[in-house]
Short mmCIF file of C-alpha atoms in Angstrom, two decimals:
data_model
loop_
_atom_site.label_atom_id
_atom_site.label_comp_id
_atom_site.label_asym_id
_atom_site.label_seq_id
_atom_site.Cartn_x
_atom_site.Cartn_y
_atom_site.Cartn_z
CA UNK A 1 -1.10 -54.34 42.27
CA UNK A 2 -2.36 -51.37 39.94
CA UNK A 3 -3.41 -52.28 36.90
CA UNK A 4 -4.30 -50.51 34.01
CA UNK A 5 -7.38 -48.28 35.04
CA UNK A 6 -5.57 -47.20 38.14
CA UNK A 7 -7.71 -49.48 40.06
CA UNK A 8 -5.77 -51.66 42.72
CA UNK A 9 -6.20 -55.32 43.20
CA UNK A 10 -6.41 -55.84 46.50
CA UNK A 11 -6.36 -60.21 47.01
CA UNK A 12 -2.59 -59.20 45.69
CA UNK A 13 -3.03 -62.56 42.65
CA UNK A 14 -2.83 -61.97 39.24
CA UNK A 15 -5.33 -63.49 36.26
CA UNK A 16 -3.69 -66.86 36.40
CA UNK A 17 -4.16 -67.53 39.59
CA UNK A 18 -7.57 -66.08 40.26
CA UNK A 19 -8.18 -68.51 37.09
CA UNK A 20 -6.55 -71.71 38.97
CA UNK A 21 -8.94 -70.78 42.42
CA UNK A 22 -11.73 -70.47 39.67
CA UNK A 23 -11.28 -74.16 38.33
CA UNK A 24 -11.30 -75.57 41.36
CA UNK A 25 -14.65 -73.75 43.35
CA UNK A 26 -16.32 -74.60 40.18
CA UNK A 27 -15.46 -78.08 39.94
CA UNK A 28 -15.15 -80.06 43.16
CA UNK A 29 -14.70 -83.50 43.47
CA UNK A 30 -17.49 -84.95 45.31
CA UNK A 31 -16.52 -88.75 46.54
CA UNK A 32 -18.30 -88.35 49.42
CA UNK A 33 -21.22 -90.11 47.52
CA UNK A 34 -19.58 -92.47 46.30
CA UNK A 35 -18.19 -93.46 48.99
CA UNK A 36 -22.13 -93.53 51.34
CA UNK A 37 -23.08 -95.52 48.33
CA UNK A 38 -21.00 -98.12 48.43
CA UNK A 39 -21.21 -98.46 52.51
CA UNK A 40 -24.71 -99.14 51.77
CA UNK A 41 -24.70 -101.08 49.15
CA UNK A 42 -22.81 -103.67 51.74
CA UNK A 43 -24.82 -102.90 54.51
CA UNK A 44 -22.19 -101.80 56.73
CA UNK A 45 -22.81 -98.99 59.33
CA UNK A 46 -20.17 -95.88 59.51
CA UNK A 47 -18.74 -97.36 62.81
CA UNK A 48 -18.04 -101.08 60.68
CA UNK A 49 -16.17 -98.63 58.15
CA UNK A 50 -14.52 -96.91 61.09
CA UNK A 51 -13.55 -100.17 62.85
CA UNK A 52 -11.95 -101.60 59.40
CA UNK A 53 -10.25 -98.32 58.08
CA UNK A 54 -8.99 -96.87 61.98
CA UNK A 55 -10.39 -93.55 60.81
CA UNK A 56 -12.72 -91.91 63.04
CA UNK A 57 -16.85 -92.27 62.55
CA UNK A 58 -16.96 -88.33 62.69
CA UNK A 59 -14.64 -88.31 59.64
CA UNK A 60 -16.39 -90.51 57.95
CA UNK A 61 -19.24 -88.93 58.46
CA UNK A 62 -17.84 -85.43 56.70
CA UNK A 63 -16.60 -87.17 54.15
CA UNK A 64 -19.32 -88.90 52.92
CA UNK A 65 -21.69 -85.59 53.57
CA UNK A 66 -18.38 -83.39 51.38
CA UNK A 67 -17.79 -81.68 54.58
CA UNK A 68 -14.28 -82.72 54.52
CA UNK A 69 -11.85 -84.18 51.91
CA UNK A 70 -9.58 -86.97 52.48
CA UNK A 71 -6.13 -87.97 51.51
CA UNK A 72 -5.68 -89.93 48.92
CA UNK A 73 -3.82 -92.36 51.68
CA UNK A 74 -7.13 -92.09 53.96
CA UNK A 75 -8.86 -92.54 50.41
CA UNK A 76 -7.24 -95.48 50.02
CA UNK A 77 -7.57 -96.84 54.06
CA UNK A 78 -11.57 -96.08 53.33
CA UNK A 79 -11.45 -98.07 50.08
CA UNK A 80 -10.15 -100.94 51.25
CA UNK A 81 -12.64 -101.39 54.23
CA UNK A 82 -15.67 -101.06 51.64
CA UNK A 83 -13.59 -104.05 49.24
CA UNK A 84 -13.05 -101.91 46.92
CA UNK A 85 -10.08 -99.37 45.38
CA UNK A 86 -9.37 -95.71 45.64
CA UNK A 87 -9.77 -95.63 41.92
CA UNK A 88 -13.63 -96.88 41.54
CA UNK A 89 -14.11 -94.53 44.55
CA UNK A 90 -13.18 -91.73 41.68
CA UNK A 91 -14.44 -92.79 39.27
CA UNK A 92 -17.66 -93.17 40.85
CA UNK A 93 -17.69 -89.90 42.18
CA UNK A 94 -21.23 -87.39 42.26
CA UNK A 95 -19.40 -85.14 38.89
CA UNK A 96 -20.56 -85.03 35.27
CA UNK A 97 -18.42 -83.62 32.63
CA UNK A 98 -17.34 -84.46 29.12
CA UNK A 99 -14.13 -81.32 29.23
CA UNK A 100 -12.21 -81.13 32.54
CA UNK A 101 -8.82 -79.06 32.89
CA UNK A 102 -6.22 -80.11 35.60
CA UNK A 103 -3.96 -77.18 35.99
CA UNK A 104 -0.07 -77.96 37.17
CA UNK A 105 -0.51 -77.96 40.87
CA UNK A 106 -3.77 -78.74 41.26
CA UNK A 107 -4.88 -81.63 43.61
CA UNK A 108 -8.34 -82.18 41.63
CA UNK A 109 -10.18 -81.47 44.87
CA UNK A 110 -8.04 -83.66 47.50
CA UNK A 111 -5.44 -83.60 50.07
CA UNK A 112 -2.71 -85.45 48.02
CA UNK A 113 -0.36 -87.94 49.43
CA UNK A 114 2.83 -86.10 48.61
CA UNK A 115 4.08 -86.90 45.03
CA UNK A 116 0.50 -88.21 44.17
CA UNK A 117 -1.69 -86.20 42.01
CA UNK A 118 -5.30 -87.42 40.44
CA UNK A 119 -5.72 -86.12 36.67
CA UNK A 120 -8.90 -87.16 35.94
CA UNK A 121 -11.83 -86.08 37.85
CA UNK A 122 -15.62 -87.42 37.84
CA UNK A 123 -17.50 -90.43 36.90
CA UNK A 124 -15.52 -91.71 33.51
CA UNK A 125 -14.03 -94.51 31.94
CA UNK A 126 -10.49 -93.36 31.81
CA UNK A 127 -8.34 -92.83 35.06
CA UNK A 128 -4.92 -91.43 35.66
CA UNK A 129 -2.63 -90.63 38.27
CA UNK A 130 0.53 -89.04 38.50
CA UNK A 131 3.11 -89.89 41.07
CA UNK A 132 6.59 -87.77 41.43
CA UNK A 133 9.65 -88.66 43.65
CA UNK A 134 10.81 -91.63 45.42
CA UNK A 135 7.30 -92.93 45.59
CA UNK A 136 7.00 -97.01 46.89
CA UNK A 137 3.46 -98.10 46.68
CA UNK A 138 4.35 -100.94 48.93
CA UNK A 139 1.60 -103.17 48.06
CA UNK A 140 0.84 -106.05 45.48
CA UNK A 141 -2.13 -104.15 42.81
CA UNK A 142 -4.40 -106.42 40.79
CA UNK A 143 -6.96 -104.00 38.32
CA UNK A 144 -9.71 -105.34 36.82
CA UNK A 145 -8.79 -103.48 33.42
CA UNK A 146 -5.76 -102.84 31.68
CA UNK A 147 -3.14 -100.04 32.82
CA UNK A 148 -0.69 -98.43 31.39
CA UNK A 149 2.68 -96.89 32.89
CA UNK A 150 4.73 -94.59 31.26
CA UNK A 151 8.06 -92.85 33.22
CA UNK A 152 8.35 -89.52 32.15
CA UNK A 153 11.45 -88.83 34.18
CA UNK A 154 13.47 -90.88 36.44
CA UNK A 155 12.99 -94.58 36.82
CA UNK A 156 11.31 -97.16 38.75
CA UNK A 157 11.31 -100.75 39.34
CA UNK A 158 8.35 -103.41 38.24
CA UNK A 159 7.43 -106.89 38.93
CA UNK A 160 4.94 -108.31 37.18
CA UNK A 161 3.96 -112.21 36.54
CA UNK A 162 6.84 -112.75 38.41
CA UNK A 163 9.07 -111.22 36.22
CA UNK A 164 11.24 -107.82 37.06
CA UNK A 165 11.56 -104.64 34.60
CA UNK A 166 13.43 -101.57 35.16
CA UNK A 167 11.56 -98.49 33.27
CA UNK A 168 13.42 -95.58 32.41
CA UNK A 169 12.59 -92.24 30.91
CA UNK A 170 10.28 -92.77 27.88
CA UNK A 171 9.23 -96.34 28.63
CA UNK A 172 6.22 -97.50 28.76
CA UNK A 173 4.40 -100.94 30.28
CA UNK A 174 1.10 -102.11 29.53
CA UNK A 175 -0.39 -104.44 31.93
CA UNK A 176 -3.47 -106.34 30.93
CA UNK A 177 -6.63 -106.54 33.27
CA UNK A 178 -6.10 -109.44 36.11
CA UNK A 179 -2.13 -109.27 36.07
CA UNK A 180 -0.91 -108.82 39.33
CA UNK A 181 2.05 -105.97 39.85
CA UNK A 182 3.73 -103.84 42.53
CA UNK A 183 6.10 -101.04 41.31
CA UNK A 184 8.67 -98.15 43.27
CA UNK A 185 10.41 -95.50 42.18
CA UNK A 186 14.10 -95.69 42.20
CA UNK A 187 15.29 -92.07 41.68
CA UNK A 188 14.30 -89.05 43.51
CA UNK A 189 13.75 -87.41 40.38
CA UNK A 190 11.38 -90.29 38.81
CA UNK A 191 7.72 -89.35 37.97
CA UNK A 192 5.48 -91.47 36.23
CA UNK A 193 1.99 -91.17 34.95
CA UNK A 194 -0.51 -94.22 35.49
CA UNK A 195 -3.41 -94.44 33.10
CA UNK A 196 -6.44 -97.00 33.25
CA UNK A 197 -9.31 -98.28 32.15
CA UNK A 198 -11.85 -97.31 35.48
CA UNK A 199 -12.77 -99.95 37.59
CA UNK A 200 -16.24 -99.43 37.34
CA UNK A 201 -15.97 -100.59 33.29
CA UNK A 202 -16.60 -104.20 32.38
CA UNK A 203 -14.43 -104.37 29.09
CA UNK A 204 -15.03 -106.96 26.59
CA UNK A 205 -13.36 -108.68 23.89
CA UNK A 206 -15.90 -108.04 20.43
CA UNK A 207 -14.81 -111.18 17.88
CA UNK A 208 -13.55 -109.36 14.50
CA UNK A 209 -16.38 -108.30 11.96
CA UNK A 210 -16.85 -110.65 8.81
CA UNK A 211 -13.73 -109.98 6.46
CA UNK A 212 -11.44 -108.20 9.08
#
């Protein structure tokens, strides 16, 4: 493309997209510490993690040294052999940054499951995933702090406490730390953002001040 100047730019992407290839060379996600630190912090040995997960100890290995990035479903396989959750793994990620933009398409530094995109990146207190299509977790969830679901489009199907809801565009469910929940979409269309509290937080109750 010419611009301007006469001068011709030759990688054939315009100033949006160089800008999108910017944000994400400058701010990788690095769970590849967080996830050696936890390993060790239970004393297991790569080929333990590799015998409880069924991914390979060479894998492992470039994942914990950021020579490779998972999935967020091999995230999630990894997480549950070190007794934890995909989410702490995040949040306890190697990053430190108080302002942190997510452009529309970008996979904040993994291979996404399809329809499954992290929005927060780094080490923080808040966590938040988007999911899009006919997405079925398939699995009972049981967070340590509270969550919030909101469907932007579409709709999807929740139990909770033994009780079912049906969420529709524009509805939102809170679900307190400790409740235990499993959720699908129900339309093709349906996309829903998940926001909690991270894992890693112990959240308290503080008793009211004198006169409130």
């Amino acid at each position: 493309m010419n611009d301007k100047d006469g001068k011709v730019d030759t990688d054939g992407k315009d100033d949006k997209d160089k800008d999108k290839d910017k944000d994400a060379k400058d701010q990788p996600l690095r769970v590849g510490v967080a996830v050696r630190k936890r390993r060790r912090a239970l004393q297991l040995t790569l080929a333990a993690v590799s015998a409880r997960s069924g991914l390979s100890v060479p894998f492992l290995s470039q994942i914990e040294n950021e020579r490779a990035r998972p999935s967020m479903r091999s995230l999630e396989r990894v997480a549950d052999a070190l007794e934890t959750t995909a989410v702490e793994l995040l949040a306890a990620s190697d990053t430190a940054r108080t302002v942190d933009l997510v452009r529309a398409g970008d996979d904040s530094g993994l291979t996404p499951v399809p329809g499954v995109r992290p929005l927060v990146r780094g080490h923080h207190q808040l966590h938040a995933l988007e999911f899009t299509g006919d997405q079925d977790a398939g699995r009972e969830y049981q967070h340590r702090n509270d969550e919030l679901m909101y469907v932007v489009a579409g709709a999807c199907q929740v139990e909770a406490e033994g009780r079912a809801y049906r969420l529709e565009s524009g509805d939102a469910l809170f679900l307190s730390g400790g409740v235990r929940h499993r959720w699908r979409a129900v339309t093709e269309d349906t996309r829903i953002l998940v926001v909690a509290v991270g894992e890693h937080i112990h959240a308290t109750s503080e008793p009211p001040s004198p006169g409130h």
